[in-house]
């Protein structure tokens, strides 16, 4: 999905959920994270996390990179920062 | 509603809608606006605007001031800026 096709409302809908907001806050470091990593110990079922990861990807916030049997997820940080200045910073502040 | 009781997810849910996001962008000037003002010519019915105004107020983003027969709405700008640094700016950027 081209970042130009992502609207601010798309982004806000995607992060307007406690778990997805926390995922984005973790991913805000800009690095790739394994989908099964220790970061995601949010007390919900793996299938729930998969659901949230998919919503973030389909909304255009993240990329998933598949390499062999490893899936990593990363925030499209630089693209999001260029299109929505200050938004990711604001979501991770405080 | 005490601003300390407003969560970031509450705010994001409230603005994750095209009309409510535009309302917040107009109110971001920090001034009181009449509820029937020319700002709100969004092509939707007055009752729809009333619905959106109520959601914003109940989420803790705005105050309504009733003075005689005049209702004005204003963003709790300084409180929101203190609690969620940079968020309102990011919503109004671009």
mmCIF file of C-alpha atoms in Angstrom:
data_model
loop_
_atom_site.group_PDB
_atom_site.id
_atom_site.type_symbol
_atom_site.label_atom_id
_atom_site.label_comp_id
_atom_site.label_asym_id
_atom_site.label_seq_id
_atom_site.Cartn_x
_atom_site.Cartn_y
_atom_site.Cartn_z
ATOM 1 C CA UNK A 1 0.000 0.000 0.000
ATOM 2 C CA UNK A 2 1.357 3.355 -1.047
ATOM 3 C CA UNK A 3 1.745 5.659 1.943
ATOM 4 C CA UNK A 4 0.045 8.396 -0.095
ATOM 5 C CA UNK A 5 -3.131 6.313 0.020
ATOM 6 C CA UNK A 6 -3.090 6.134 3.820
ATOM 7 C CA UNK A 7 -5.309 8.764 5.435
ATOM 8 C CA UNK A 8 -4.950 10.144 8.928
ATOM 9 C CA UNK A 9 -8.325 8.617 9.808
ATOM 10 C CA UNK A 10 -7.012 5.201 8.681
ATOM 11 C CA UNK A 11 -4.076 5.585 11.057
ATOM 12 C CA UNK A 12 -6.232 6.824 13.929
ATOM 13 C CA UNK A 13 -8.693 3.948 13.517
ATOM 14 C CA UNK A 14 -5.817 1.498 13.548
ATOM 15 C CA UNK A 15 -4.298 2.825 16.764
ATOM 16 C CA UNK A 16 -7.589 3.533 18.561
ATOM 17 C CA UNK A 17 -7.266 0.245 20.431
ATOM 18 C CA UNK A 18 -5.221 -0.394 23.575
ATOM 19 C CA UNK A 19 -3.295 -3.363 22.201
ATOM 20 C CA UNK A 20 -2.615 -1.893 18.782
ATOM 21 C CA UNK A 21 -1.472 1.356 20.352
ATOM 22 C CA UNK A 22 0.982 -0.579 22.512
ATOM 23 C CA UNK A 23 2.219 -2.514 19.479
ATOM 24 C CA UNK A 24 2.878 0.748 17.647
ATOM 25 C CA UNK A 25 4.659 2.155 20.713
ATOM 26 C CA UNK A 26 6.977 -0.867 20.745
ATOM 27 C CA UNK A 27 7.556 -0.668 16.983
ATOM 28 C CA UNK A 28 8.234 3.062 17.172
ATOM 29 C CA UNK A 29 11.921 2.281 17.632
ATOM 30 C CA UNK A 30 11.927 1.677 13.874
ATOM 31 C CA UNK A 31 13.551 -1.756 14.146
ATOM 32 C CA UNK A 32 12.103 -5.048 12.899
ATOM 33 C CA UNK A 33 10.510 -7.156 15.624
ATOM 34 C CA UNK A 34 9.716 -10.840 15.564
ATOM 35 C CA UNK A 35 6.009 -11.526 15.730
ATOM 36 C CA UNK A 36 6.559 -14.038 18.512
ATOM 37 C CA UNK A 37 8.967 -11.929 20.502
ATOM 38 C CA UNK A 38 8.943 -11.219 24.179
ATOM 39 C CA UNK A 39 7.644 -7.721 23.411
ATOM 40 C CA UNK A 40 4.182 -9.033 22.807
ATOM 41 C CA UNK A 41 3.394 -10.524 26.190
ATOM 42 C CA UNK A 42 0.124 -8.619 26.417
ATOM 43 C CA UNK A 43 -1.856 -11.421 28.020
ATOM 44 C CA UNK A 44 -3.913 -12.179 24.940
ATOM 45 C CA UNK A 45 -4.001 -15.199 22.675
ATOM 46 C CA UNK A 46 -1.572 -15.457 19.781
ATOM 47 C CA UNK A 47 -4.475 -15.397 17.322
ATOM 48 C CA UNK A 48 -5.584 -12.082 18.823
ATOM 49 C CA UNK A 49 -2.134 -10.645 18.243
ATOM 50 C CA UNK A 50 -2.221 -11.952 14.660
ATOM 51 C CA UNK A 51 -5.539 -10.149 14.180
ATOM 52 C CA UNK A 52 -4.089 -6.880 15.474
ATOM 53 C CA UNK A 53 -0.917 -7.233 13.384
ATOM 54 C CA UNK A 54 -3.069 -7.712 10.299
ATOM 55 C CA UNK A 55 -5.149 -4.610 10.996
ATOM 56 C CA UNK A 56 -1.994 -2.529 11.380
ATOM 57 C CA UNK A 57 -0.570 -3.891 8.129
ATOM 58 C CA UNK A 58 -3.778 -3.450 6.173
ATOM 59 C CA UNK A 59 -4.087 0.112 7.440
ATOM 60 C CA UNK A 60 -0.638 0.794 6.018
ATOM 61 C CA UNK A 61 1.213 1.324 9.289
ATOM 62 C CA UNK A 62 3.503 -1.677 9.167
ATOM 63 C CA UNK A 63 5.348 -3.989 6.839
ATOM 64 C CA UNK A 64 5.807 -7.672 7.432
ATOM 65 C CA UNK A 65 9.010 -9.235 6.161
ATOM 66 C CA UNK A 66 9.033 -12.990 5.702
ATOM 67 C CA UNK A 67 12.461 -14.582 5.629
ATOM 68 C CA UNK A 68 12.455 -18.356 5.680
ATOM 69 C CA UNK A 69 10.338 -19.298 8.671
ATOM 70 C CA UNK A 70 10.788 -15.962 10.400
ATOM 71 C CA UNK A 71 8.212 -13.197 10.198
ATOM 72 C CA UNK A 72 9.237 -9.769 11.314
ATOM 73 C CA UNK A 73 7.076 -6.697 11.583
ATOM 74 C CA UNK A 74 8.226 -3.128 11.401
ATOM 75 C CA UNK A 75 6.609 0.268 11.529
ATOM 76 C CA UNK A 76 6.877 2.300 8.326
ATOM 77 C CA UNK A 77 8.353 4.939 10.560
ATOM 78 C CA UNK A 78 10.069 7.271 8.101
ATOM 79 C CA UNK A 79 7.158 7.195 5.660
ATOM 80 C CA UNK A 80 4.646 7.827 8.440
ATOM 81 C CA UNK A 81 6.756 10.645 9.866
ATOM 82 C CA UNK A 82 6.923 12.302 6.436
ATOM 83 C CA UNK A 83 3.202 11.965 5.799
ATOM 84 C CA UNK A 84 1.930 12.691 9.334
ATOM 85 C CA UNK A 85 4.537 14.890 11.010
ATOM 86 C CA UNK A 86 4.738 14.393 14.749
ATOM 87 C CA UNK A 87 1.997 11.785 14.946
ATOM 88 C CA UNK A 88 4.069 8.728 15.880
ATOM 89 C CA UNK A 89 6.058 10.837 18.336
ATOM 90 C CA UNK A 90 2.814 12.011 19.931
ATOM 91 C CA UNK A 91 1.505 8.444 20.193
ATOM 92 C CA UNK A 92 4.635 7.364 22.014
ATOM 93 C CA UNK A 93 5.039 10.408 24.268
ATOM 94 C CA UNK A 94 4.541 10.260 28.008
ATOM 95 C CA UNK B 1 -14.537 14.845 33.242
ATOM 96 C CA UNK B 2 -11.097 15.200 34.742
ATOM 97 C CA UNK B 3 -8.443 15.257 32.037
ATOM 98 C CA UNK B 4 -6.453 12.746 34.097
ATOM 99 C CA UNK B 5 -9.219 10.223 33.442
ATOM 100 C CA UNK B 6 -8.948 10.635 29.674
ATOM 101 C CA UNK B 7 -6.784 7.974 28.058
ATOM 102 C CA UNK B 8 -4.961 8.279 24.763
ATOM 103 C CA UNK B 9 -7.151 5.490 23.378
ATOM 104 C CA UNK B 10 -10.257 7.521 24.330
ATOM 105 C CA UNK B 11 -8.904 10.470 22.351
ATOM 106 C CA UNK B 12 -7.904 8.327 19.377
ATOM 107 C CA UNK B 13 -11.310 6.661 19.242
ATOM 108 C CA UNK B 14 -12.997 10.044 19.318
ATOM 109 C CA UNK B 15 -10.973 11.461 16.431
ATOM 110 C CA UNK B 16 -10.882 8.267 14.338
ATOM 111 C CA UNK B 17 -13.748 9.580 12.238
ATOM 112 C CA UNK B 18 -13.511 11.997 9.298
ATOM 113 C CA UNK B 19 -16.067 14.480 10.620
ATOM 114 C CA UNK B 20 -14.876 14.446 14.215
ATOM 115 C CA UNK B 21 -11.275 14.864 13.072
ATOM 116 C CA UNK B 22 -12.299 17.928 11.055
ATOM 117 C CA UNK B 23 -14.206 19.335 14.024
ATOM 118 C CA UNK B 24 -11.109 18.982 16.201
ATOM 119 C CA UNK B 25 -8.978 20.598 13.499
ATOM 120 C CA UNK B 26 -11.313 23.616 13.463
ATOM 121 C CA UNK B 27 -11.408 23.778 17.274
ATOM 122 C CA UNK B 28 -7.634 23.513 17.490
ATOM 123 C CA UNK B 29 -7.430 27.309 17.400
ATOM 124 C CA UNK B 30 -8.441 27.127 21.048
ATOM 125 C CA UNK B 31 -11.322 29.581 20.671
ATOM 126 C CA UNK B 32 -15.002 28.920 21.440
ATOM 127 C CA UNK B 33 -17.109 28.163 18.375
ATOM 128 C CA UNK B 34 -20.851 28.320 17.998
ATOM 129 C CA UNK B 35 -22.402 24.940 17.377
ATOM 130 C CA UNK B 36 -24.383 26.343 14.464
ATOM 131 C CA UNK B 37 -21.522 28.294 12.965
ATOM 132 C CA UNK B 38 -20.415 28.428 9.345
ATOM 133 C CA UNK B 39 -17.453 26.237 10.285
ATOM 134 C CA UNK B 40 -19.646 23.176 10.381
ATOM 135 C CA UNK B 41 -20.885 23.087 6.820
ATOM 136 C CA UNK B 42 -19.821 19.466 6.387
ATOM 137 C CA UNK B 43 -22.831 18.428 4.320
ATOM 138 C CA UNK B 44 -24.399 16.371 7.075
ATOM 139 C CA UNK B 45 -27.595 16.849 9.034
ATOM 140 C CA UNK B 46 -27.562 19.002 12.153
ATOM 141 C CA UNK B 47 -28.487 15.975 14.264
ATOM 142 C CA UNK B 48 -25.407 14.199 12.942
ATOM 143 C CA UNK B 49 -23.238 17.099 14.037
ATOM 144 C CA UNK B 50 -24.926 17.044 17.448
ATOM 145 C CA UNK B 51 -24.048 13.347 17.716
ATOM 146 C CA UNK B 52 -20.396 14.024 16.889
ATOM 147 C CA UNK B 53 -20.210 16.978 19.282
ATOM 148 C CA UNK B 54 -21.551 14.748 22.041
ATOM 149 C CA UNK B 55 -18.982 12.022 21.381
ATOM 150 C CA UNK B 56 -16.169 14.555 21.559
ATOM 151 C CA UNK B 57 -17.501 15.999 24.801
ATOM 152 C CA UNK B 58 -18.089 12.609 26.429
ATOM 153 C CA UNK B 59 -14.583 11.527 25.438
ATOM 154 C CA UNK B 60 -13.247 14.544 27.311
ATOM 155 C CA UNK B 61 -11.909 16.493 24.329
ATOM 156 C CA UNK B 62 -14.267 19.455 24.463
ATOM 157 C CA UNK B 63 -16.310 21.600 26.759
ATOM 158 C CA UNK B 64 -19.685 23.049 25.901
ATOM 159 C CA UNK B 65 -20.550 26.417 27.394
ATOM 160 C CA UNK B 66 -24.214 27.357 27.527
ATOM 161 C CA UNK B 67 -24.903 31.060 27.856
ATOM 162 C CA UNK B 68 -28.526 32.029 27.469
ATOM 163 C CA UNK B 69 -29.602 30.493 24.183
ATOM 164 C CA UNK B 70 -26.092 30.223 22.821
ATOM 165 C CA UNK B 71 -24.096 27.009 22.966
ATOM 166 C CA UNK B 72 -20.421 27.233 22.275
ATOM 167 C CA UNK B 73 -17.958 24.396 22.029
ATOM 168 C CA UNK B 74 -14.256 24.566 22.642
ATOM 169 C CA UNK B 75 -11.367 22.160 22.635
ATOM 170 C CA UNK B 76 -9.707 21.590 26.018
ATOM 171 C CA UNK B 77 -6.565 22.558 24.211
ATOM 172 C CA UNK B 78 -4.180 23.404 27.035
ATOM 173 C CA UNK B 79 -5.236 20.409 29.124
ATOM 174 C CA UNK B 80 -4.920 18.057 26.141
ATOM 175 C CA UNK B 81 -1.531 19.508 25.224
ATOM 176 C CA UNK B 82 -0.299 18.948 28.779
ATOM 177 C CA UNK B 83 -1.592 15.387 28.968
ATOM 178 C CA UNK B 84 -0.793 14.293 25.376
ATOM 179 C CA UNK B 85 2.151 16.401 24.223
ATOM 180 C CA UNK B 86 2.132 17.070 20.499
ATOM 181 C CA UNK B 87 -1.015 15.092 19.748
ATOM 182 C CA UNK B 88 -3.355 17.942 18.797
ATOM 183 C CA UNK B 89 -0.560 19.547 16.779
ATOM 184 C CA UNK B 90 -0.034 16.268 14.924
ATOM 185 C CA UNK B 91 -3.756 15.931 14.210
ATOM 186 C CA UNK B 92 -3.826 19.379 12.666
ATOM 187 C CA UNK B 93 -0.535 19.183 10.748
ATOM 188 C CA UNK B 94 -0.376 19.050 6.971
#
